[in-house]
């Protein structure tokens, strides 16, 4: 209800209009995939198929079993739990090698949008979840990253700073306490909207 999808759509359409981005991946909980698809289509005229097992099979039926579903469309919406499956993430990573840019970089995708990003935050204690590991594998293949969440902080600075590090590893590192300088850096990358 805070308008995160609308803000993301505004950012996307601006970047597309400026010809800064082409390949877009939205990662969200499965229950939100249809909402994302409808909002991007109805409000911004952006067609983004939902990439799931059924869509992957449909693409492979049409183009052959060797077809990598991630190379077929320049835009996709997928669930975090679908993408974290070993065969799916491997297929995605294979698409980045094939679609790598001529200059030798492997930034085959332009924009990564993660909705409900707090679900992929690094663990405060113990090992990272499969979702977090999946996000760590995705990050290097995107030039732009947009994390959306109404719950950015679970009370553990280590987890929050780890999420910030995934967003921008140049500015942030996972830590147990944030310095004043780090708080200032957070203000440069975080937009906070309240219902009021």
C-alpha atoms as an extended CHARMM CRD file, in Angstrom:
* protein
*
       196  EXT
         1         1  UNK       CA              0.0000000000        0.0000000000        0.0000000000  PROA      1               0.0000000000
         2         2  UNK       CA              3.0070000000        2.3490000000       -0.0390000000  PROA      2               0.0000000000
         3         3  UNK       CA              3.2680000000        2.5140000000       -3.8370000000  PROA      3               0.0000000000
         4         4  UNK       CA              6.5180000000        0.5700000000       -4.2290000000  PROA      4               0.0000000000
         5         5  UNK       CA              5.4160000000       -1.0490000000       -7.4930000000  PROA      5               0.0000000000
         6         6  UNK       CA              4.3710000000        2.3250000000       -8.9250000000  PROA      6               0.0000000000
         7         7  UNK       CA              7.6810000000        3.9500000000       -7.9640000000  PROA      7               0.0000000000
         8         8  UNK       CA              9.5980000000        1.0600000000       -9.5110000000  PROA      8               0.0000000000
         9         9  UNK       CA              7.5100000000        1.3920000000      -12.6880000000  PROA      9               0.0000000000
        10        10  UNK       CA              8.2360000000        5.1200000000      -12.8620000000  PROA      10              0.0000000000
        11        11  UNK       CA             11.9600000000        4.4590000000      -12.5070000000  PROA      11              0.0000000000
        12        12  UNK       CA             11.8650000000        1.7270000000      -15.1560000000  PROA      12              0.0000000000
        13        13  UNK       CA              9.9710000000        3.8080000000      -17.7060000000  PROA      13              0.0000000000
        14        14  UNK       CA             12.3590000000        6.7210000000      -17.2210000000  PROA      14              0.0000000000
        15        15  UNK       CA             15.4160000000        4.4920000000      -17.6730000000  PROA      15              0.0000000000
        16        16  UNK       CA             13.8370000000        2.8610000000      -20.7390000000  PROA      16              0.0000000000
        17        17  UNK       CA             12.9480000000        6.2620000000      -22.2330000000  PROA      17              0.0000000000
        18        18  UNK       CA             16.5660000000        7.3730000000      -21.7860000000  PROA      18              0.0000000000
        19        19  UNK       CA             17.7070000000        4.1220000000      -23.4470000000  PROA      19              0.0000000000
        20        20  UNK       CA             19.7260000000        3.2440000000      -20.3510000000  PROA      20              0.0000000000
        21        21  UNK       CA             18.1550000000       -0.1880000000      -19.8000000000  PROA      21              0.0000000000
        22        22  UNK       CA             16.6740000000       -3.0170000000      -21.8030000000  PROA      22              0.0000000000
        23        23  UNK       CA             16.8480000000       -6.2600000000      -19.8200000000  PROA      23              0.0000000000
        24        24  UNK       CA             14.8470000000       -6.2090000000      -16.5850000000  PROA      24              0.0000000000
        25        25  UNK       CA             14.2890000000       -8.8820000000      -13.9490000000  PROA      25              0.0000000000
        26        26  UNK       CA             11.7600000000       -8.5240000000      -11.1330000000  PROA      26              0.0000000000
        27        27  UNK       CA             12.1800000000      -10.9860000000       -8.2650000000  PROA      27              0.0000000000
        28        28  UNK       CA              9.3180000000      -11.1450000000       -5.7870000000  PROA      28              0.0000000000
        29        29  UNK       CA              7.3070000000      -13.5890000000       -3.6810000000  PROA      29              0.0000000000
        30        30  UNK       CA              5.1990000000      -15.9250000000       -5.8400000000  PROA      30              0.0000000000
        31        31  UNK       CA              1.9620000000      -14.3800000000       -4.5570000000  PROA      31              0.0000000000
        32        32  UNK       CA              2.9520000000      -10.9880000000       -6.0090000000  PROA      32              0.0000000000
        33        33  UNK       CA              3.9730000000      -12.0590000000       -9.5320000000  PROA      33              0.0000000000
        34        34  UNK       CA              0.5590000000      -11.4580000000      -11.1280000000  PROA      34              0.0000000000
        35        35  UNK       CA              0.2170000000       -8.1010000000       -9.3720000000  PROA      35              0.0000000000
        36        36  UNK       CA              3.5810000000       -6.9910000000      -10.7350000000  PROA      36              0.0000000000
        37        37  UNK       CA              2.6770000000       -8.1820000000      -14.2150000000  PROA      37              0.0000000000
        38        38  UNK       CA             -0.7030000000       -6.4020000000      -14.2110000000  PROA      38              0.0000000000
        39        39  UNK       CA              0.6210000000       -3.1380000000      -12.7300000000  PROA      39              0.0000000000
        40        40  UNK       CA              3.5370000000       -2.9050000000      -15.1500000000  PROA      40              0.0000000000
        41        41  UNK       CA              1.2380000000       -3.6670000000      -18.1050000000  PROA      41              0.0000000000
        42        42  UNK       CA             -1.7240000000       -1.4830000000      -17.1460000000  PROA      42              0.0000000000
        43        43  UNK       CA              0.0750000000        1.5350000000      -15.7080000000  PROA      43              0.0000000000
        44        44  UNK       CA              3.2920000000        1.6020000000      -17.7480000000  PROA      44              0.0000000000
        45        45  UNK       CA              2.6690000000       -0.4530000000      -20.8890000000  PROA      45              0.0000000000
        46        46  UNK       CA              5.5090000000       -2.8460000000      -20.0100000000  PROA      46              0.0000000000
        47        47  UNK       CA              4.9820000000       -6.4780000000      -20.9520000000  PROA      47              0.0000000000
        48        48  UNK       CA              6.8060000000       -8.7590000000      -18.5380000000  PROA      48              0.0000000000
        49        49  UNK       CA              6.0600000000      -12.4740000000      -18.6240000000  PROA      49              0.0000000000
        50        50  UNK       CA              6.0290000000      -14.4350000000      -15.3980000000  PROA      50              0.0000000000
        51        51  UNK       CA              8.9320000000      -16.8520000000      -15.6490000000  PROA      51              0.0000000000
        52        52  UNK       CA              8.0180000000      -20.0390000000      -13.8370000000  PROA      52              0.0000000000
        53        53  UNK       CA              8.2190000000      -23.7530000000      -14.5980000000  PROA      53              0.0000000000
        54        54  UNK       CA              5.1640000000      -23.6350000000      -16.9070000000  PROA      54              0.0000000000
        55        55  UNK       CA              6.5380000000      -20.6820000000      -18.9090000000  PROA      55              0.0000000000
        56        56  UNK       CA              9.9760000000      -22.3050000000      -19.1760000000  PROA      56              0.0000000000
        57        57  UNK       CA              8.3770000000      -25.5090000000      -20.5220000000  PROA      57              0.0000000000
        58        58  UNK       CA              6.2460000000      -23.4910000000      -22.9650000000  PROA      58              0.0000000000
        59        59  UNK       CA              9.3490000000      -21.7330000000      -24.3200000000  PROA      59              0.0000000000
        60        60  UNK       CA             11.2130000000      -25.0240000000      -24.6450000000  PROA      60              0.0000000000
        61        61  UNK       CA              8.2490000000      -26.6390000000      -26.4520000000  PROA      61              0.0000000000
        62        62  UNK       CA              8.2360000000      -23.7640000000      -28.9570000000  PROA      62              0.0000000000
        63        63  UNK       CA             11.9790000000      -23.2830000000      -29.4200000000  PROA      63              0.0000000000
        64        64  UNK       CA             13.4090000000      -26.6770000000      -28.5330000000  PROA      64              0.0000000000
        65        65  UNK       CA             14.6240000000      -28.3180000000      -25.3610000000  PROA      65              0.0000000000
        66        66  UNK       CA             18.0300000000      -26.5770000000      -25.6050000000  PROA      66              0.0000000000
        67        67  UNK       CA             16.4190000000      -23.1230000000      -25.4320000000  PROA      67              0.0000000000
        68        68  UNK       CA             17.3150000000      -21.2010000000      -22.3180000000  PROA      68              0.0000000000
        69        69  UNK       CA             14.1220000000      -19.4220000000      -21.1780000000  PROA      69              0.0000000000
        70        70  UNK       CA             16.1520000000      -16.5410000000      -19.7440000000  PROA      70              0.0000000000
        71        71  UNK       CA             17.5910000000      -15.6130000000      -23.1490000000  PROA      71              0.0000000000
        72        72  UNK       CA             14.1920000000      -15.3780000000      -24.8500000000  PROA      72              0.0000000000
        73        73  UNK       CA             12.7090000000      -12.3150000000      -23.1950000000  PROA      73              0.0000000000
        74        74  UNK       CA             14.3010000000       -8.9900000000      -22.3070000000  PROA      74              0.0000000000
        75        75  UNK       CA             11.9870000000       -8.6400000000      -19.2920000000  PROA      75              0.0000000000
        76        76  UNK       CA             10.7820000000      -11.1740000000      -16.7670000000  PROA      76              0.0000000000
        77        77  UNK       CA              9.0830000000      -11.4780000000      -13.4070000000  PROA      77              0.0000000000
        78        78  UNK       CA              9.9260000000      -14.4890000000      -11.2910000000  PROA      78              0.0000000000
        79        79  UNK       CA              9.4810000000      -15.6880000000       -7.7520000000  PROA      79              0.0000000000
        80        80  UNK       CA             12.3950000000      -15.7750000000       -5.3610000000  PROA      80              0.0000000000
        81        81  UNK       CA             11.6520000000      -19.3960000000       -4.5350000000  PROA      81              0.0000000000
        82        82  UNK       CA             11.5420000000      -20.4600000000       -8.1830000000  PROA      82              0.0000000000
        83        83  UNK       CA             14.8020000000      -18.6990000000       -9.0160000000  PROA      83              0.0000000000
        84        84  UNK       CA             16.6340000000      -20.1110000000       -5.9920000000  PROA      84              0.0000000000
        85        85  UNK       CA             16.2080000000      -23.6940000000       -7.2520000000  PROA      85              0.0000000000
        86        86  UNK       CA             19.5750000000      -25.0420000000       -8.3710000000  PROA      86              0.0000000000
        87        87  UNK       CA             18.6310000000      -25.8940000000      -11.9780000000  PROA      87              0.0000000000
        88        88  UNK       CA             16.8600000000      -22.5540000000      -12.4400000000  PROA      88              0.0000000000
        89        89  UNK       CA             19.6790000000      -20.3640000000      -11.1050000000  PROA      89              0.0000000000
        90        90  UNK       CA             22.1700000000      -22.3420000000      -13.1970000000  PROA      90              0.0000000000
        91        91  UNK       CA             20.0460000000      -21.7280000000      -16.2900000000  PROA      91              0.0000000000
        92        92  UNK       CA             19.8600000000      -18.0210000000      -15.4510000000  PROA      92              0.0000000000
        93        93  UNK       CA             23.6340000000      -17.7850000000      -14.9330000000  PROA      93              0.0000000000
        94        94  UNK       CA             24.2050000000      -19.6090000000      -18.2390000000  PROA      94              0.0000000000
        95        95  UNK       CA             22.0950000000      -16.9460000000      -19.9490000000  PROA      95              0.0000000000
        96        96  UNK       CA             24.3690000000      -14.2320000000      -18.6080000000  PROA      96              0.0000000000
        97        97  UNK       CA             27.4000000000      -15.8840000000      -20.1920000000  PROA      97              0.0000000000
        98        98  UNK       CA             25.6840000000      -16.1360000000      -23.5600000000  PROA      98              0.0000000000
        99        99  UNK       CA             24.2860000000      -12.6260000000      -23.4650000000  PROA      99              0.0000000000
       100       100  UNK       CA             27.4570000000      -10.9640000000      -22.1610000000  PROA      100             0.0000000000
       101       101  UNK       CA             28.2650000000       -7.6500000000      -23.7320000000  PROA      101             0.0000000000
       102       102  UNK       CA             30.9140000000       -7.2700000000      -26.4420000000  PROA      102             0.0000000000
       103       103  UNK       CA             33.1740000000       -5.3120000000      -24.1000000000  PROA      103             0.0000000000
       104       104  UNK       CA             33.7940000000       -8.4860000000      -22.1020000000  PROA      104             0.0000000000
       105       105  UNK       CA             31.5920000000       -7.6640000000      -19.1200000000  PROA      105             0.0000000000
       106       106  UNK       CA             28.9630000000      -10.1190000000      -18.0270000000  PROA      106             0.0000000000
       107       107  UNK       CA             26.3270000000       -7.5180000000      -17.1530000000  PROA      107             0.0000000000
       108       108  UNK       CA             23.8500000000       -9.2270000000      -19.4270000000  PROA      108             0.0000000000
       109       109  UNK       CA             20.8900000000       -7.8170000000      -17.4870000000  PROA      109             0.0000000000
       110       110  UNK       CA             20.4060000000       -4.1330000000      -16.7740000000  PROA      110             0.0000000000
       111       111  UNK       CA             18.0050000000       -3.8190000000      -13.8340000000  PROA      111             0.0000000000
       112       112  UNK       CA             17.2910000000       -6.1140000000      -10.9130000000  PROA      112             0.0000000000
       113       113  UNK       CA             14.2190000000       -5.2630000000       -8.8510000000  PROA      113             0.0000000000
       114       114  UNK       CA             13.7700000000       -7.2600000000       -5.6670000000  PROA      114             0.0000000000
       115       115  UNK       CA             10.3970000000       -6.8260000000       -3.9990000000  PROA      115             0.0000000000
       116       116  UNK       CA             10.0840000000       -7.7680000000       -0.3380000000  PROA      116             0.0000000000
       117       117  UNK       CA             13.8870000000       -7.6220000000       -0.2560000000  PROA      117             0.0000000000
       118       118  UNK       CA             13.9730000000       -8.2260000000        3.5050000000  PROA      118             0.0000000000
       119       119  UNK       CA             13.1770000000      -11.8790000000        2.6960000000  PROA      119             0.0000000000
       120       120  UNK       CA             16.6060000000      -12.1720000000        1.0620000000  PROA      120             0.0000000000
       121       121  UNK       CA             18.6360000000      -10.3830000000        3.7370000000  PROA      121             0.0000000000
       122       122  UNK       CA             21.7480000000      -12.1560000000        5.0080000000  PROA      122             0.0000000000
       123       123  UNK       CA             21.3810000000      -14.0290000000        8.2660000000  PROA      123             0.0000000000
       124       124  UNK       CA             22.3090000000      -12.2900000000       11.4890000000  PROA      124             0.0000000000
       125       125  UNK       CA             23.4780000000      -15.5700000000       12.9420000000  PROA      125             0.0000000000
       126       126  UNK       CA             24.4300000000      -18.7830000000       11.1680000000  PROA      126             0.0000000000
       127       127  UNK       CA             24.4190000000      -19.5840000000        7.4770000000  PROA      127             0.0000000000
       128       128  UNK       CA             22.6750000000      -17.5630000000        4.7890000000  PROA      128             0.0000000000
       129       129  UNK       CA             19.4090000000      -18.8760000000        3.3780000000  PROA      129             0.0000000000
       130       130  UNK       CA             19.0990000000      -20.2850000000       -0.1400000000  PROA      130             0.0000000000
       131       131  UNK       CA             17.3700000000      -17.0420000000       -1.1040000000  PROA      131             0.0000000000
       132       132  UNK       CA             20.3110000000      -14.9700000000        0.1010000000  PROA      132             0.0000000000
       133       133  UNK       CA             22.7910000000      -17.2080000000       -1.6880000000  PROA      133             0.0000000000
       134       134  UNK       CA             20.7360000000      -16.8830000000       -4.8650000000  PROA      134             0.0000000000
       135       135  UNK       CA             20.7670000000      -13.0910000000       -4.5680000000  PROA      135             0.0000000000
       136       136  UNK       CA             24.5420000000      -13.1020000000       -4.0900000000  PROA      136             0.0000000000
       137       137  UNK       CA             24.8700000000      -15.0360000000       -7.3600000000  PROA      137             0.0000000000
       138       138  UNK       CA             22.5470000000      -12.6520000000       -9.2200000000  PROA      138             0.0000000000
       139       139  UNK       CA             24.0300000000       -9.3340000000       -8.1190000000  PROA      139             0.0000000000
       140       140  UNK       CA             27.1840000000       -9.3090000000      -10.3190000000  PROA      140             0.0000000000
       141       141  UNK       CA             25.0990000000       -9.6130000000      -13.4870000000  PROA      141             0.0000000000
       142       142  UNK       CA             23.1320000000       -6.3690000000      -13.0620000000  PROA      142             0.0000000000
       143       143  UNK       CA             24.2300000000       -2.7880000000      -13.4730000000  PROA      143             0.0000000000
       144       144  UNK       CA             21.2680000000       -1.3100000000      -11.5910000000  PROA      144             0.0000000000
       145       145  UNK       CA             19.6170000000       -2.6930000000       -8.4470000000  PROA      145             0.0000000000
       146       146  UNK       CA             16.4250000000       -1.6280000000       -6.7710000000  PROA      146             0.0000000000
       147       147  UNK       CA             15.4200000000       -3.2800000000       -3.5010000000  PROA      147             0.0000000000
       148       148  UNK       CA             11.8690000000       -2.6760000000       -2.3030000000  PROA      148             0.0000000000
       149       149  UNK       CA             10.5310000000       -3.5050000000        1.1160000000  PROA      149             0.0000000000
       150       150  UNK       CA              8.1290000000       -2.1870000000        3.7110000000  PROA      150             0.0000000000
       151       151  UNK       CA             10.2070000000       -3.9700000000        6.3690000000  PROA      151             0.0000000000
       152       152  UNK       CA             13.8680000000       -3.1020000000        5.7190000000  PROA      152             0.0000000000
       153       153  UNK       CA             15.1210000000       -3.8870000000        9.1950000000  PROA      153             0.0000000000
       154       154  UNK       CA             14.5400000000       -7.0030000000       11.2960000000  PROA      154             0.0000000000
       155       155  UNK       CA             16.2160000000       -5.4780000000       14.3370000000  PROA      155             0.0000000000
       156       156  UNK       CA             19.6820000000       -6.8600000000       13.5750000000  PROA      156             0.0000000000
       157       157  UNK       CA             22.1470000000       -4.3540000000       12.1700000000  PROA      157             0.0000000000
       158       158  UNK       CA             24.2530000000       -7.2210000000       10.8230000000  PROA      158             0.0000000000
       159       159  UNK       CA             21.3570000000       -8.3980000000        8.6690000000  PROA      159             0.0000000000
       160       160  UNK       CA             20.4000000000       -4.8750000000        7.5150000000  PROA      160             0.0000000000
       161       161  UNK       CA             23.9650000000       -3.9020000000        6.6690000000  PROA      161             0.0000000000
       162       162  UNK       CA             24.3470000000       -7.2000000000        4.8070000000  PROA      162             0.0000000000
       163       163  UNK       CA             21.3260000000       -6.2990000000        2.6840000000  PROA      163             0.0000000000
       164       164  UNK       CA             22.8800000000       -2.8960000000        2.0050000000  PROA      164             0.0000000000
       165       165  UNK       CA             26.1300000000       -4.6060000000        1.0180000000  PROA      165             0.0000000000
       166       166  UNK       CA             24.2150000000       -6.7160000000       -1.5160000000  PROA      166             0.0000000000
       167       167  UNK       CA             22.6260000000       -3.5470000000       -2.8770000000  PROA      167             0.0000000000
       168       168  UNK       CA             25.9070000000       -1.6320000000       -3.1780000000  PROA      168             0.0000000000
       169       169  UNK       CA             29.1000000000       -3.4630000000       -2.1490000000  PROA      169             0.0000000000
       170       170  UNK       CA             31.2310000000       -0.3950000000       -2.9150000000  PROA      170             0.0000000000
       171       171  UNK       CA             29.5160000000        1.7910000000       -0.3140000000  PROA      171             0.0000000000
       172       172  UNK       CA             28.5720000000       -0.7780000000        2.3120000000  PROA      172             0.0000000000
       173       173  UNK       CA             29.9160000000       -3.7890000000        4.1320000000  PROA      173             0.0000000000
       174       174  UNK       CA             28.2090000000       -6.1020000000        6.5790000000  PROA      174             0.0000000000
       175       175  UNK       CA             28.8170000000       -4.8820000000       10.1000000000  PROA      175             0.0000000000
       176       176  UNK       CA             27.3100000000       -5.0630000000       13.5780000000  PROA      176             0.0000000000
       177       177  UNK       CA             27.2080000000       -1.2790000000       14.0930000000  PROA      177             0.0000000000
       178       178  UNK       CA             26.7280000000        1.5780000000       11.6590000000  PROA      178             0.0000000000
       179       179  UNK       CA             28.9580000000        4.6380000000       11.8600000000  PROA      179             0.0000000000
       180       180  UNK       CA             27.7640000000        8.1930000000       11.2280000000  PROA      180             0.0000000000
       181       181  UNK       CA             29.4250000000        8.0450000000        7.8030000000  PROA      181             0.0000000000
       182       182  UNK       CA             27.5070000000        4.8440000000        6.9980000000  PROA      182             0.0000000000
       183       183  UNK       CA             24.2470000000        6.4590000000        8.1120000000  PROA      183             0.0000000000
       184       184  UNK       CA             24.9500000000        9.3150000000        5.6820000000  PROA      184             0.0000000000
       185       185  UNK       CA             25.6250000000        6.7750000000        2.9090000000  PROA      185             0.0000000000
       186       186  UNK       CA             22.3000000000        5.0760000000        3.6770000000  PROA      186             0.0000000000
       187       187  UNK       CA             20.5330000000        8.4040000000        3.1050000000  PROA      187             0.0000000000
       188       188  UNK       CA             22.0160000000        8.5630000000       -0.4010000000  PROA      188             0.0000000000
       189       189  UNK       CA             20.6490000000        5.1500000000       -1.4590000000  PROA      189             0.0000000000
       190       190  UNK       CA             17.4090000000        4.8220000000        0.5110000000  PROA      190             0.0000000000
       191       191  UNK       CA             14.0860000000        6.4550000000       -0.2650000000  PROA      191             0.0000000000
       192       192  UNK       CA             11.6820000000        6.1400000000        2.6250000000  PROA      192             0.0000000000
       193       193  UNK       CA              7.9470000000        6.5850000000        2.1320000000  PROA      193             0.0000000000
       194       194  UNK       CA              5.3930000000        6.4840000000        4.9150000000  PROA      194             0.0000000000
       195       195  UNK       CA              1.6290000000        6.1790000000        4.4820000000  PROA      195             0.0000000000
       196       196  UNK       CA              1.2050000000        9.5460000000        6.1950000000  PROA      196             0.0000000000
